[in-house]
Coordinates of C-alpha atoms and ligand atoms in Angstrom, one line a residue:
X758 CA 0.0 0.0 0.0
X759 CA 1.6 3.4 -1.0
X760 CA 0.3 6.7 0.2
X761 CA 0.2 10.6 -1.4
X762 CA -0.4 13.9 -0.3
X763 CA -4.2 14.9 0.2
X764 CA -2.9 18.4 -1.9
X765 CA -1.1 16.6 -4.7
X766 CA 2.9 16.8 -4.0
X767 CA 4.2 14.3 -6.6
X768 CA 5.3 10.9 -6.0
X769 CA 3.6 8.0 -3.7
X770 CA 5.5 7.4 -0.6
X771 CA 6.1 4.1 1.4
X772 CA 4.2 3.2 4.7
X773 CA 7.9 3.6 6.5
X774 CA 8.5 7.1 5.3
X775 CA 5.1 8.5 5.5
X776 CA 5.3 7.2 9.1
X777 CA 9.0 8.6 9.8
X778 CA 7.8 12.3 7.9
X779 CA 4.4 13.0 9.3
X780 CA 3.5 15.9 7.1
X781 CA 3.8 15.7 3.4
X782 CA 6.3 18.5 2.1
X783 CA 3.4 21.0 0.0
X784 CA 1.7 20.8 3.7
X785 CA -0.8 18.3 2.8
X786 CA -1.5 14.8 5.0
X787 CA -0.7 11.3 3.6
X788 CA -3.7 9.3 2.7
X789 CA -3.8 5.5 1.4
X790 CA -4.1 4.6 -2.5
X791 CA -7.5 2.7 -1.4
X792 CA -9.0 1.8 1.6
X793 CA -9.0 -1.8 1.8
X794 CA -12.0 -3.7 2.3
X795 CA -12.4 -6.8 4.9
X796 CA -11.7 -10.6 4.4
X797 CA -14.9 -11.7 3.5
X798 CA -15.8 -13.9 6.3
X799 CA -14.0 -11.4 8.8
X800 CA -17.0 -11.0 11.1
X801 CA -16.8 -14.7 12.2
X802 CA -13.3 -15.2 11.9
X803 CA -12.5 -12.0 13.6
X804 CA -15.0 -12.5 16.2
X805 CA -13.0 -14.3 19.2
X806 CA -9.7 -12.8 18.7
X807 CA -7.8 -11.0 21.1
X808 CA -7.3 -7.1 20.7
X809 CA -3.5 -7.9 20.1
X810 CA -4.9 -10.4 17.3
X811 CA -7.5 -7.3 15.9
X812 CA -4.7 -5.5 15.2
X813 CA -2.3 -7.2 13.9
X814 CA -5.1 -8.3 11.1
X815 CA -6.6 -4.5 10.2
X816 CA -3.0 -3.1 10.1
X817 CA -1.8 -5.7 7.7
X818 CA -4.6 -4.5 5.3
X819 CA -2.5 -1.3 5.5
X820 CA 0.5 -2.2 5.3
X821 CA 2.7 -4.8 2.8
X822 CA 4.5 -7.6 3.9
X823 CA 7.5 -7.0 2.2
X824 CA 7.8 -3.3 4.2
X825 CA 7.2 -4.9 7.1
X826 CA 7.7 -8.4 7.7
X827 CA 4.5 -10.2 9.0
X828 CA 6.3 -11.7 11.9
X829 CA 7.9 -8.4 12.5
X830 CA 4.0 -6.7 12.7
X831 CA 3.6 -9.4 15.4
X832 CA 6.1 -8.7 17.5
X833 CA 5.3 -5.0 17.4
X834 CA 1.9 -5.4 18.4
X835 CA 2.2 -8.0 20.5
X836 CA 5.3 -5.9 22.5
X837 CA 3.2 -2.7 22.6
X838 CA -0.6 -3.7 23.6
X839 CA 0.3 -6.1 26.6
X840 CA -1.1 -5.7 30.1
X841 CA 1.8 -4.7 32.3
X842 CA 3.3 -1.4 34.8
X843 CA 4.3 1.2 32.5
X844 CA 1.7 -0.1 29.4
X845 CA -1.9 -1.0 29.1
X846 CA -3.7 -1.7 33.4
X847 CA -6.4 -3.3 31.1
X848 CA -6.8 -7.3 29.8
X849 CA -9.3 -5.7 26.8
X850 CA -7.2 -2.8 26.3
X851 CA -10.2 -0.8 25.3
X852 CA -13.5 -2.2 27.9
X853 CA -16.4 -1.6 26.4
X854 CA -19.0 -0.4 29.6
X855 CA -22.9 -0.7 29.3
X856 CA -24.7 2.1 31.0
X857 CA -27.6 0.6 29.8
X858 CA -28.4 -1.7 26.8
X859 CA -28.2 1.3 24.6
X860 CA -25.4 3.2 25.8
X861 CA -22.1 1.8 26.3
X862 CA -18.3 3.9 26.7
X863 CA -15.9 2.5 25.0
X864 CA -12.9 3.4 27.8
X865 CA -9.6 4.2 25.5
X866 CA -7.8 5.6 28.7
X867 CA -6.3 2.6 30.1
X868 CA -2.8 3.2 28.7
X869 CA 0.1 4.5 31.1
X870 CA -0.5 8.4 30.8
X871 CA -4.6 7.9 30.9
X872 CA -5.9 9.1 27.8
X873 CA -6.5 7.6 24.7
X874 CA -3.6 9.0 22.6
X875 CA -1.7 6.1 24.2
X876 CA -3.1 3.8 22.5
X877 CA -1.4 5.7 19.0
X878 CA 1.7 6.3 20.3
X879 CA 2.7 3.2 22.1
X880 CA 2.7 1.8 18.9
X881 CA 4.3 4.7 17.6
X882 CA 7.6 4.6 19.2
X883 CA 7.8 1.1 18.8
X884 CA 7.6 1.9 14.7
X885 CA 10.2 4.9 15.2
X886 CA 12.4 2.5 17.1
X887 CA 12.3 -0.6 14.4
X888 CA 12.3 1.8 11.4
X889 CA 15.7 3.2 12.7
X890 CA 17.0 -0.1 13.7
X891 CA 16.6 -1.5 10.6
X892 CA 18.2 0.9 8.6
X893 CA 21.3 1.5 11.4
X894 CA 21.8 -2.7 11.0
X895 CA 22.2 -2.2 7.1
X896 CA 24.6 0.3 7.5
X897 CA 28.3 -1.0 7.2
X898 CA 30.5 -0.9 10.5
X899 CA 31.9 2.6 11.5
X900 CA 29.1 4.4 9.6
X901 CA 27.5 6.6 12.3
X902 CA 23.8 5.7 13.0
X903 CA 20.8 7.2 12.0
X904 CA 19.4 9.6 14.7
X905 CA 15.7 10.8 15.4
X906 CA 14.7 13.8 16.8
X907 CA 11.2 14.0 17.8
X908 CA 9.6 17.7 18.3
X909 CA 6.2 17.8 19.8
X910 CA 4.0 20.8 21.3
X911 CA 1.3 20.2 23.7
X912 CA -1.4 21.6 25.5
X913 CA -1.1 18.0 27.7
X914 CA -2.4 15.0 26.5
X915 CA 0.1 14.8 23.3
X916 CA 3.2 15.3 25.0
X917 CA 2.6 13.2 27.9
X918 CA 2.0 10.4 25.3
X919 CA 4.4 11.1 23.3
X920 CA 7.4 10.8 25.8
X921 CA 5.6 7.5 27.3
X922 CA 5.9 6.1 23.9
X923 CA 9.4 7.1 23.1
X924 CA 11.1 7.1 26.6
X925 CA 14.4 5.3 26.5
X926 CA 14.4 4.4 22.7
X927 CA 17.9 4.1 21.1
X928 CA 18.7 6.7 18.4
X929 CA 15.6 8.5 19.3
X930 CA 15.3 12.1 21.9
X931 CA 12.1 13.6 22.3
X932 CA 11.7 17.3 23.0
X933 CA 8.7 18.6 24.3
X934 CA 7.5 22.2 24.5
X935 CA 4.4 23.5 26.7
X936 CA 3.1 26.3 28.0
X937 CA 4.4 27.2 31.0
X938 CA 1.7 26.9 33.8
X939 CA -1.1 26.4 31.1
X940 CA -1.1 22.7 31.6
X941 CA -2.7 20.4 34.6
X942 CA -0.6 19.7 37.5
X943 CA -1.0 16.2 36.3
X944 CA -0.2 16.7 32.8
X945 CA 2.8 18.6 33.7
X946 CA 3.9 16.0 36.4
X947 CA 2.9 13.0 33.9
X948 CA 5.2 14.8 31.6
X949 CA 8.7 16.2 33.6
X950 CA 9.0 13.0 36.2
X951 CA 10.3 11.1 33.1
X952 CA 13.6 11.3 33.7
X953 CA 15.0 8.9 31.1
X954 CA 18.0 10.4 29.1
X955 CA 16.6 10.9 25.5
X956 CA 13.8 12.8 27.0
X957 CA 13.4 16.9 27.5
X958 CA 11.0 19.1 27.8
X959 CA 11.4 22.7 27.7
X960 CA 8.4 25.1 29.5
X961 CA 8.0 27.8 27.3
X962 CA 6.9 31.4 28.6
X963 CA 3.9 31.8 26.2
X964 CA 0.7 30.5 25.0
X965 CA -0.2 27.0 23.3
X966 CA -0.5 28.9 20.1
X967 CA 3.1 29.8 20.5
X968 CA 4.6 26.4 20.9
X969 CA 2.5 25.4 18.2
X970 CA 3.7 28.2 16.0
X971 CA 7.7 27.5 17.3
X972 CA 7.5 23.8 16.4
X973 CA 5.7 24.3 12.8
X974 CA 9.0 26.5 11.9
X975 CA 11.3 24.4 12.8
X976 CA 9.5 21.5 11.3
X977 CA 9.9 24.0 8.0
X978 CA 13.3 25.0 8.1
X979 CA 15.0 22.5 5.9
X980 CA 18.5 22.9 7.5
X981 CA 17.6 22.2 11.3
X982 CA 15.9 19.7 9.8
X983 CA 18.4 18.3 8.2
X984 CA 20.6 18.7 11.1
X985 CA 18.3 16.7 13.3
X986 CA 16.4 14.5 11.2
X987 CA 13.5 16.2 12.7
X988 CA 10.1 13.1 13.2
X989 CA 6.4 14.3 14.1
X990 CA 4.4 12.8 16.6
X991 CA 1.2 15.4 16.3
X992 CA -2.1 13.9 15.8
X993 CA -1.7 14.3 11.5
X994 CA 0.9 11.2 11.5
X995 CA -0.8 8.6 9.6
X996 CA 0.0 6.0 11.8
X997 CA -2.0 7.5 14.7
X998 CA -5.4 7.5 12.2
X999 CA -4.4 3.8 11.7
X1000 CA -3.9 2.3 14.6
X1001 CA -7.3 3.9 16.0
X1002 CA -8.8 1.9 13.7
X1003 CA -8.9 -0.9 15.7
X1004 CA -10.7 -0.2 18.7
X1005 CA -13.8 0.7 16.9
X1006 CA -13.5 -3.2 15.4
X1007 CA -12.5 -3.9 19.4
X1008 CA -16.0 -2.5 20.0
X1009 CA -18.2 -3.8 17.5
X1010 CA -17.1 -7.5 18.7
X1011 CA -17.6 -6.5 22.5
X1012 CA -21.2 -5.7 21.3
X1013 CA -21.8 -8.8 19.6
X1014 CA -20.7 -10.9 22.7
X1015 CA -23.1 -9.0 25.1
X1016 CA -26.1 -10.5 25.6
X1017 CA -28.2 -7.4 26.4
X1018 CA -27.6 -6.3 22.8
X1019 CA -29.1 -7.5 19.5
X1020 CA -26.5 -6.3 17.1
X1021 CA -28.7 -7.7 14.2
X1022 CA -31.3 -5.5 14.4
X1023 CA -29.7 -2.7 16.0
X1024 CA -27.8 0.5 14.3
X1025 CA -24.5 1.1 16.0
X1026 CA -23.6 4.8 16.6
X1027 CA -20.1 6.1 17.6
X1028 CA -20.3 9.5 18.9
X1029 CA -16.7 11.1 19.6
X1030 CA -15.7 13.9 21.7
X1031 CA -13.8 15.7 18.7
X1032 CA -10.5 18.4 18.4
X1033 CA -8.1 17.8 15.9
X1034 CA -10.6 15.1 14.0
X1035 CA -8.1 12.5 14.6
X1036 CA -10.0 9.8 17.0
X1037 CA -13.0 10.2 14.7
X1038 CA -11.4 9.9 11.5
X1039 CA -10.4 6.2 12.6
X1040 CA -13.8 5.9 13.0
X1041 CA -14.7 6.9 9.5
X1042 CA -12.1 4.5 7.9
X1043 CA -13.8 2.1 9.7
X1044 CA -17.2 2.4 8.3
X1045 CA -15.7 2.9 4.9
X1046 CA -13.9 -0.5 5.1
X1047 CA -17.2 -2.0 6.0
X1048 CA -17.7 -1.8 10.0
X1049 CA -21.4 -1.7 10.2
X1050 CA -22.5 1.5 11.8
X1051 CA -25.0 4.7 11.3
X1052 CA -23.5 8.3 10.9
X1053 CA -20.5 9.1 13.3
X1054 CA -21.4 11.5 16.6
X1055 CA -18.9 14.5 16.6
X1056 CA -19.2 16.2 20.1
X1057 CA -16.9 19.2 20.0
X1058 CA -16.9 21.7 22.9
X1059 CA -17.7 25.1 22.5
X1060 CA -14.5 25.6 20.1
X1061 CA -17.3 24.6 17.7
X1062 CA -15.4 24.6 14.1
X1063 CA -16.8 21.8 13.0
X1064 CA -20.0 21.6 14.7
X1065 CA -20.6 25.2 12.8
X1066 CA -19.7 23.9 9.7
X1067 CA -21.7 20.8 9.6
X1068 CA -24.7 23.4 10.6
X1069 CA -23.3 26.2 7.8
X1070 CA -21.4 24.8 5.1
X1071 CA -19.2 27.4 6.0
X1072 CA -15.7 26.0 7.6
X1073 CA -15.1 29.1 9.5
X1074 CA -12.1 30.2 12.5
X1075 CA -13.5 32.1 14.7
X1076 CA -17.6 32.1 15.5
X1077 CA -18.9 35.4 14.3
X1078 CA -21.7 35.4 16.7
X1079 CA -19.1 34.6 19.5
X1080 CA -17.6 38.0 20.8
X1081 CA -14.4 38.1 21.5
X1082 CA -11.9 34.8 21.7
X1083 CA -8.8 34.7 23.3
X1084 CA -6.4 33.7 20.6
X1085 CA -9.1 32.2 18.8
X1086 CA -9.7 29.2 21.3
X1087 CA -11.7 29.4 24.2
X1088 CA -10.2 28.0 27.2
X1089 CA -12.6 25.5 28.5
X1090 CA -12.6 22.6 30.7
X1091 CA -11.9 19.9 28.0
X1092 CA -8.5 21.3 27.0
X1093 CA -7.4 18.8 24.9
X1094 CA -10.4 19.8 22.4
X1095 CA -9.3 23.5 22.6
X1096 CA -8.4 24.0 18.7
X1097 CA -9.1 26.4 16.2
X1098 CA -8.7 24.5 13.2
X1099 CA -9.3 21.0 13.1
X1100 CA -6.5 19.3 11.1
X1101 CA -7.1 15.7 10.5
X1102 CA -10.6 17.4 8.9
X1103 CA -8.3 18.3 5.9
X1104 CA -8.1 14.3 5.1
X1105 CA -11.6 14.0 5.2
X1106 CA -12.3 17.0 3.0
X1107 CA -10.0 15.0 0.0
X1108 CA -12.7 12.3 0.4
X1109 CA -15.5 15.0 0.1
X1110 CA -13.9 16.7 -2.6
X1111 CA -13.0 13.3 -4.4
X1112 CA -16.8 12.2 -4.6
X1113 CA -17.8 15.6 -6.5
X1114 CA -15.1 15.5 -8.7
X1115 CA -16.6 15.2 -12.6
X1116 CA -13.7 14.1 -14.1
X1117 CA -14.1 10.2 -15.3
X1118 CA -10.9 8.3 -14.4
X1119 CA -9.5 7.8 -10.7
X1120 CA -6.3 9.3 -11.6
X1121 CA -7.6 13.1 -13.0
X1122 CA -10.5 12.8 -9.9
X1123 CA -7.9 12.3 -7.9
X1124 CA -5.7 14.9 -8.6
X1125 CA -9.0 17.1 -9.1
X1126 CA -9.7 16.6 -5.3
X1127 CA -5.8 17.4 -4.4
X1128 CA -6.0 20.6 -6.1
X1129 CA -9.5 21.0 -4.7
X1130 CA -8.3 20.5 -1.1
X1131 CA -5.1 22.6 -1.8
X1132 CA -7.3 25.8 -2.8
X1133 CA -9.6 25.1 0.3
X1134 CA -6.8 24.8 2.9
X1135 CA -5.2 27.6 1.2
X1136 CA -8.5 30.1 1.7
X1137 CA -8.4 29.0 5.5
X1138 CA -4.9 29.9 6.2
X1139 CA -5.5 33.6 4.2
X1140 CA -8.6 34.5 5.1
X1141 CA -9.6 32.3 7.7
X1142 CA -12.8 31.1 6.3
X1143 CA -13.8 28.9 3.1
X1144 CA -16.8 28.3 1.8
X1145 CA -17.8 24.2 1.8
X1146 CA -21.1 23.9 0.9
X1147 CA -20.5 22.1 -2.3
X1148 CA -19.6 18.8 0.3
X1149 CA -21.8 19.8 3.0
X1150 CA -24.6 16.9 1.3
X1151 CA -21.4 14.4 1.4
X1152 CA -20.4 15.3 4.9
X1153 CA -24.2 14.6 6.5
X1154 CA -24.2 11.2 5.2
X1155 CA -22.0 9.7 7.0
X1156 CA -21.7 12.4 10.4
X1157 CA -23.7 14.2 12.7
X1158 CA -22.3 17.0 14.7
X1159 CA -23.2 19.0 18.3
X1160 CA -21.4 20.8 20.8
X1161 CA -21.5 21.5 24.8
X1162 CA -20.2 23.6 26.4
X1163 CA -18.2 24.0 30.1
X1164 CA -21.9 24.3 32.3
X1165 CA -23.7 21.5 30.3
X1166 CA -20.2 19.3 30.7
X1167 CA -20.7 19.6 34.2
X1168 CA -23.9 19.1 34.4
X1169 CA -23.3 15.5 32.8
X1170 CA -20.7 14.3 34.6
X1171 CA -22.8 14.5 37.7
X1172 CA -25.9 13.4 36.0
X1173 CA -24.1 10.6 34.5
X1174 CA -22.1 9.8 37.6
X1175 CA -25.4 10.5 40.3
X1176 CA -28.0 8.4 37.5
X1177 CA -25.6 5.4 36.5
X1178 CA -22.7 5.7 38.9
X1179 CA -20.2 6.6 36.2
X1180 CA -17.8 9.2 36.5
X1181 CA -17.0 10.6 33.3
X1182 CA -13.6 13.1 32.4
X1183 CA -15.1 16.8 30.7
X1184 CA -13.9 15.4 27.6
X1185 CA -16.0 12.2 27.8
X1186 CA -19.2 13.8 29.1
X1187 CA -18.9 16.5 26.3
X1188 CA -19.4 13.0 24.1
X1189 CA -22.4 11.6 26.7
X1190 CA -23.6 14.9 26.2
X1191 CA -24.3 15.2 22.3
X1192 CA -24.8 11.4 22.4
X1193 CA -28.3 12.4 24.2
X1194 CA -29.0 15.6 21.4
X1195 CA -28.5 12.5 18.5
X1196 CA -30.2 10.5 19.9
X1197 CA -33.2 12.2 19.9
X1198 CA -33.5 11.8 15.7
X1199 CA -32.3 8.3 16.1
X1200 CA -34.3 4.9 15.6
X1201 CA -35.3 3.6 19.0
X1202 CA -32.8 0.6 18.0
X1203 CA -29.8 2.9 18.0
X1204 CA -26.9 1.8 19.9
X1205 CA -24.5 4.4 21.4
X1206 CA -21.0 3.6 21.9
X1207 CA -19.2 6.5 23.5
X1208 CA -15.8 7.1 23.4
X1209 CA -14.4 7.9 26.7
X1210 CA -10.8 9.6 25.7
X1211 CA -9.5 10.2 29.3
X1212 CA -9.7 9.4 33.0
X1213 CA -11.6 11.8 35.3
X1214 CA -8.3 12.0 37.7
X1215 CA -6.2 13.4 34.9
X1216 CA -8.8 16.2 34.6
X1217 CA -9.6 15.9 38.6
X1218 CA -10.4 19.8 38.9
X1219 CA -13.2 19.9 36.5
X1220 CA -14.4 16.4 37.4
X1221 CA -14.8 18.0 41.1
X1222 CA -17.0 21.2 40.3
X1223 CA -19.3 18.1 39.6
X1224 CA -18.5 15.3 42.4
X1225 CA -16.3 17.6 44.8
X1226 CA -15.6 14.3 46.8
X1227 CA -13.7 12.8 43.9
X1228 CA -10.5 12.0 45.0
X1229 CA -7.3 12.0 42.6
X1230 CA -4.5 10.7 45.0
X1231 CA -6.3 7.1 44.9
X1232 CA -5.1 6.8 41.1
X1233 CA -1.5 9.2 40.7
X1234 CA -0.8 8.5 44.3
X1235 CA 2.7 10.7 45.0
X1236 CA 3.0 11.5 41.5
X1237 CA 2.7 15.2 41.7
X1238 CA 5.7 14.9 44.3
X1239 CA 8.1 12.8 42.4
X1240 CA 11.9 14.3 41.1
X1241 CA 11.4 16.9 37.9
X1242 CA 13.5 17.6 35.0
X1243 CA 12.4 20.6 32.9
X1244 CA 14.1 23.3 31.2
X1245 CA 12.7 26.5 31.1
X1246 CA 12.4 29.0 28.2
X1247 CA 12.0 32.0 29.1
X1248 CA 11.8 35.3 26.6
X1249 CA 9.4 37.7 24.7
X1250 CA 7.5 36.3 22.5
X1251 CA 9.8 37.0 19.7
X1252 CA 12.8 35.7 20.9
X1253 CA 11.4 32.4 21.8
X1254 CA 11.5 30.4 18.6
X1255 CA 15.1 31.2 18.7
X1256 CA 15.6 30.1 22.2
X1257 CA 14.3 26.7 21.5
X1258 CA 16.3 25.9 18.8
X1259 CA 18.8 26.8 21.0
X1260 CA 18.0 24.9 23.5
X1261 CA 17.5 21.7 21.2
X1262 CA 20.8 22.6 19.6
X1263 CA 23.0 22.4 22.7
X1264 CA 21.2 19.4 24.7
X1265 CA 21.1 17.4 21.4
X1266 CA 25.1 17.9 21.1
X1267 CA 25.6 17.0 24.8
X1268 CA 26.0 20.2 26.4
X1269 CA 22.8 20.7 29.1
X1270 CA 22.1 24.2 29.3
Ligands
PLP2226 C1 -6.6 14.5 22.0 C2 -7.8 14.4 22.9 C3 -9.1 14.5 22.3 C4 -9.3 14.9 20.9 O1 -9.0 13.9 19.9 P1 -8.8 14.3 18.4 O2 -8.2 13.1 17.7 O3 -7.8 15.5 18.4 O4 -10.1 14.7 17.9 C5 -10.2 14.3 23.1 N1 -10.0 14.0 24.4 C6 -8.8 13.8 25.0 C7 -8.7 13.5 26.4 C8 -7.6 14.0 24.2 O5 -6.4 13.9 24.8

């Protein structure tokens, strides 16, 4: 299976370096050729295998044998989603939990930072760390090996992830930047009590936007690139869309082995508290490959992009009817949906744009939709605002959207957690919460699965406004006590890109600042 660039950059690229790259060079995100369909007899075959097993049969559909050895693909999986200390707490790996026979949460947070980009990124460094080894082992004796930089920026959830994945890798360091005291105590402890060598993340005195902005031009400038062999670990990598795939498989069988539910007759309806489209998408390759489900829930909070497009047409930056937004993002209590821009949407929109395209053969539609997508991503970047309207009739088919915002989020979590006993994180109860709205136009034998993307003690301060009881030190223990290693940044704003390059210049030759 080769991949391209949803906005047209020539050439088709291999599974390895799409994985090793993250963005395409014109900017654009890689996308398979096709999208494989299922074995035919996969929903009996499939149907008793092991989450480990799941996996090991949806990513071969992606990948070829002779890029990555099938044993090879075993190992990997096998190594990464195993029940164990510093990996999954969970025999399942994802547990799907009834709240009644036609709700269920499908819990993605049992991986060693709590929140469900683990399950992406375990698998991710593991890919870094045998793409690298493979090459350094072809390389003749004396050659100097292959090195891997890894530059993230996080508002929480991706960095802590990130470094979990990647801690003590060989050839690999991992830099992290955040916003100084703009992340949770727990984020920020998950985060700077890893202590392993290769790891380093700099605090930066500024704003999300800003360490966003700071790692987009290093990612650009070709000779620091060069220099490092700079790798992405932000939620575009294709391999993070990929291995999501699985749980949503992981879910569908959990549902055919309860007895309270009669998948038969029943429509199954995934609703997915939604920021940079990323979980979601999964979701959709999913259905495309043939998973049997109704239209997708997105649940965004109020940083409503997508919610106002799917109302509008129009795929718009900031809210016109909003007032005034710091920065463009509201700060709410489900930070890790905080976004502007949604950019995993952009792979979505080549689909859109590929099934209005006139022309006759794959190849010209194809390259009709890159240039399509190209134009569109172009008008959002200049004028912040594009008109979509022309795949507004594609996008309803197969998704729903609605939002919530921080008073309704709290006033699920204690619904939820005084009418069923579950506690719910903000980020989960934003889904519970536009599950209810969809369900209102759904058949009465709609099944909702939930997504549950994190766990209510990494996001303990919100959690309490609902259940003031709740009681954090019962899952992170010490943790917020434990040994620290951080460098700071400190500067104006403008100095600070140059700081950080500094900074990643002089610890990766050795020399701690
Ligand atoms: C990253 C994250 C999300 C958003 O996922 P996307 O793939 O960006 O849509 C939701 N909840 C939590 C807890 C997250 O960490």
């Amino acid at each position: 299976m080769k991949y391209f660039s949803t906005r047209g950059h020539p050439g088709e690229q291999s599974f390895e370096d799409v994985v090793l790259a993250g963005l395409a060079p014109d900017g654009g995100l890689y996308i398979p050729k096709e999208i494989p369909t299922l074995p035919e007899n996969w929903r009996s075959e499939w149907a008793g295998l092991s989450y480990q097993q799941l996996a090991i049969n949806i990513l071969s559909l992606f990948i070829s044998p002779d890029e990555l050895p099938p044993a090879d693909l075993v190992r990997l999986v096998s190594k990464t989603y195993t029940v164990g200390p510093s990996v999954f707490r969970h025999p399942s790996i994802t547990p799907l939990v009834q709240l009644d026979p036609q709700t269920h949460v499908l819990e993605l947070f049992h991986g060693p930072t709590y929140a469900f980009k683990d399950l992406a990124l375990q698998l991710v460094g593991n890919l870094f760390e045998y793409f690298l080894d493979r090459r350094n082992s072809a390389k003749s004796p004396g050659e100097p090996p292959e090195k891997l930089t890894v530059v993230g920026a996080t508002s929480g959830d991706t960095g802590s992830a990130a470094i979990y994945g990647l801690r003590n890798k060989a050839n690999i360091s991992v830099f992290i930047l955040f916003p100084q005291g703009r992340v949770s105590p727990i984020q920020e402890a998950q985060m700077t009590t890893v202590l392993d060598e290769n790891v380093h993340n700099l605090s930066v005195s500024g704003t999300f936007d800003n360490c966003q902005d700071i790692l987009k031009t290093l990612l650009s400038d070709k000779g620091f690139n060069e220099k490092h062999q700079l790798g992405a670990v932000n939620s575009i990598n294709w391999a993070r869309i990929l291995v999501q795939i699985v749980y949503y498989f992981s879910a569908y069988f959990q549902l055919l082995r309860n007895p309270d539910v009669d998948v038969a007759h029943s429509e199954i309806q995934f609703v997915v508290p939604t920021g940079n489209f990323g979980d979601i998408f999964a979701g959709y390759y999913a259905k495309r490959m043939g998973l049997p489900m109704g239209k997708l829930g997105i649940a965004t909070n109020s940083n409503d992009i997508l919610a106002r497009f799917w109302t509008s047409g129009t795929y718009q930056k900031v809210d016109p009817n909003a007032g005034h937004v710091v920065g463009g993002v509201y700060a709410t209590i489900s930070p890790a949906m905080d976004i502007a821009v949604s950019s995993n949407f952009e792979r979505l929109l080549w689909y859109l744009a590929y099934d209005i395209a006139v022309q006759n053969d794959k190849t010209s539609k194809r390259a009709a939709a890159c240039e399509q997508v190209r134009n569109w991503m172009i008008a959002v970047k200049n004028r912040g605002t594009v008109d979509l309207s022309a795949v507004l009739e594609g996008a309803r088919r197969d998704f729903v959207a609605d939002k919530a915002n921080d008073e309704q989020t709290v006033t699920t979590i204690r619904k939820y957690y005084e009418t069923r006993s579950y506690l719910a994180d903000p980020h989960t109860a934003v889904g519970l919460c536009a599950a209810e709205v969809f369900a209102k136009s759904n058949s009465t034998t709609t099944v909702q699965v939930v997504l549950s993307t994190a766990h209510p003690a990494k996001f303990a301060e919100a959690v309490q406004r609902a259940h003031p009881s709740f009681d954090v030190e019962t899952v992170f223990g010490d943790l917020l006590l434990w040994e620290r290693r951080v460098h700071a940044i400190v500067g104006a704003e403008e100095e600070l890109t140059g700081l950080v390059r500094n900074a990643i210049d002089k610890i990766a030759s050795g020399h701690h600042p």
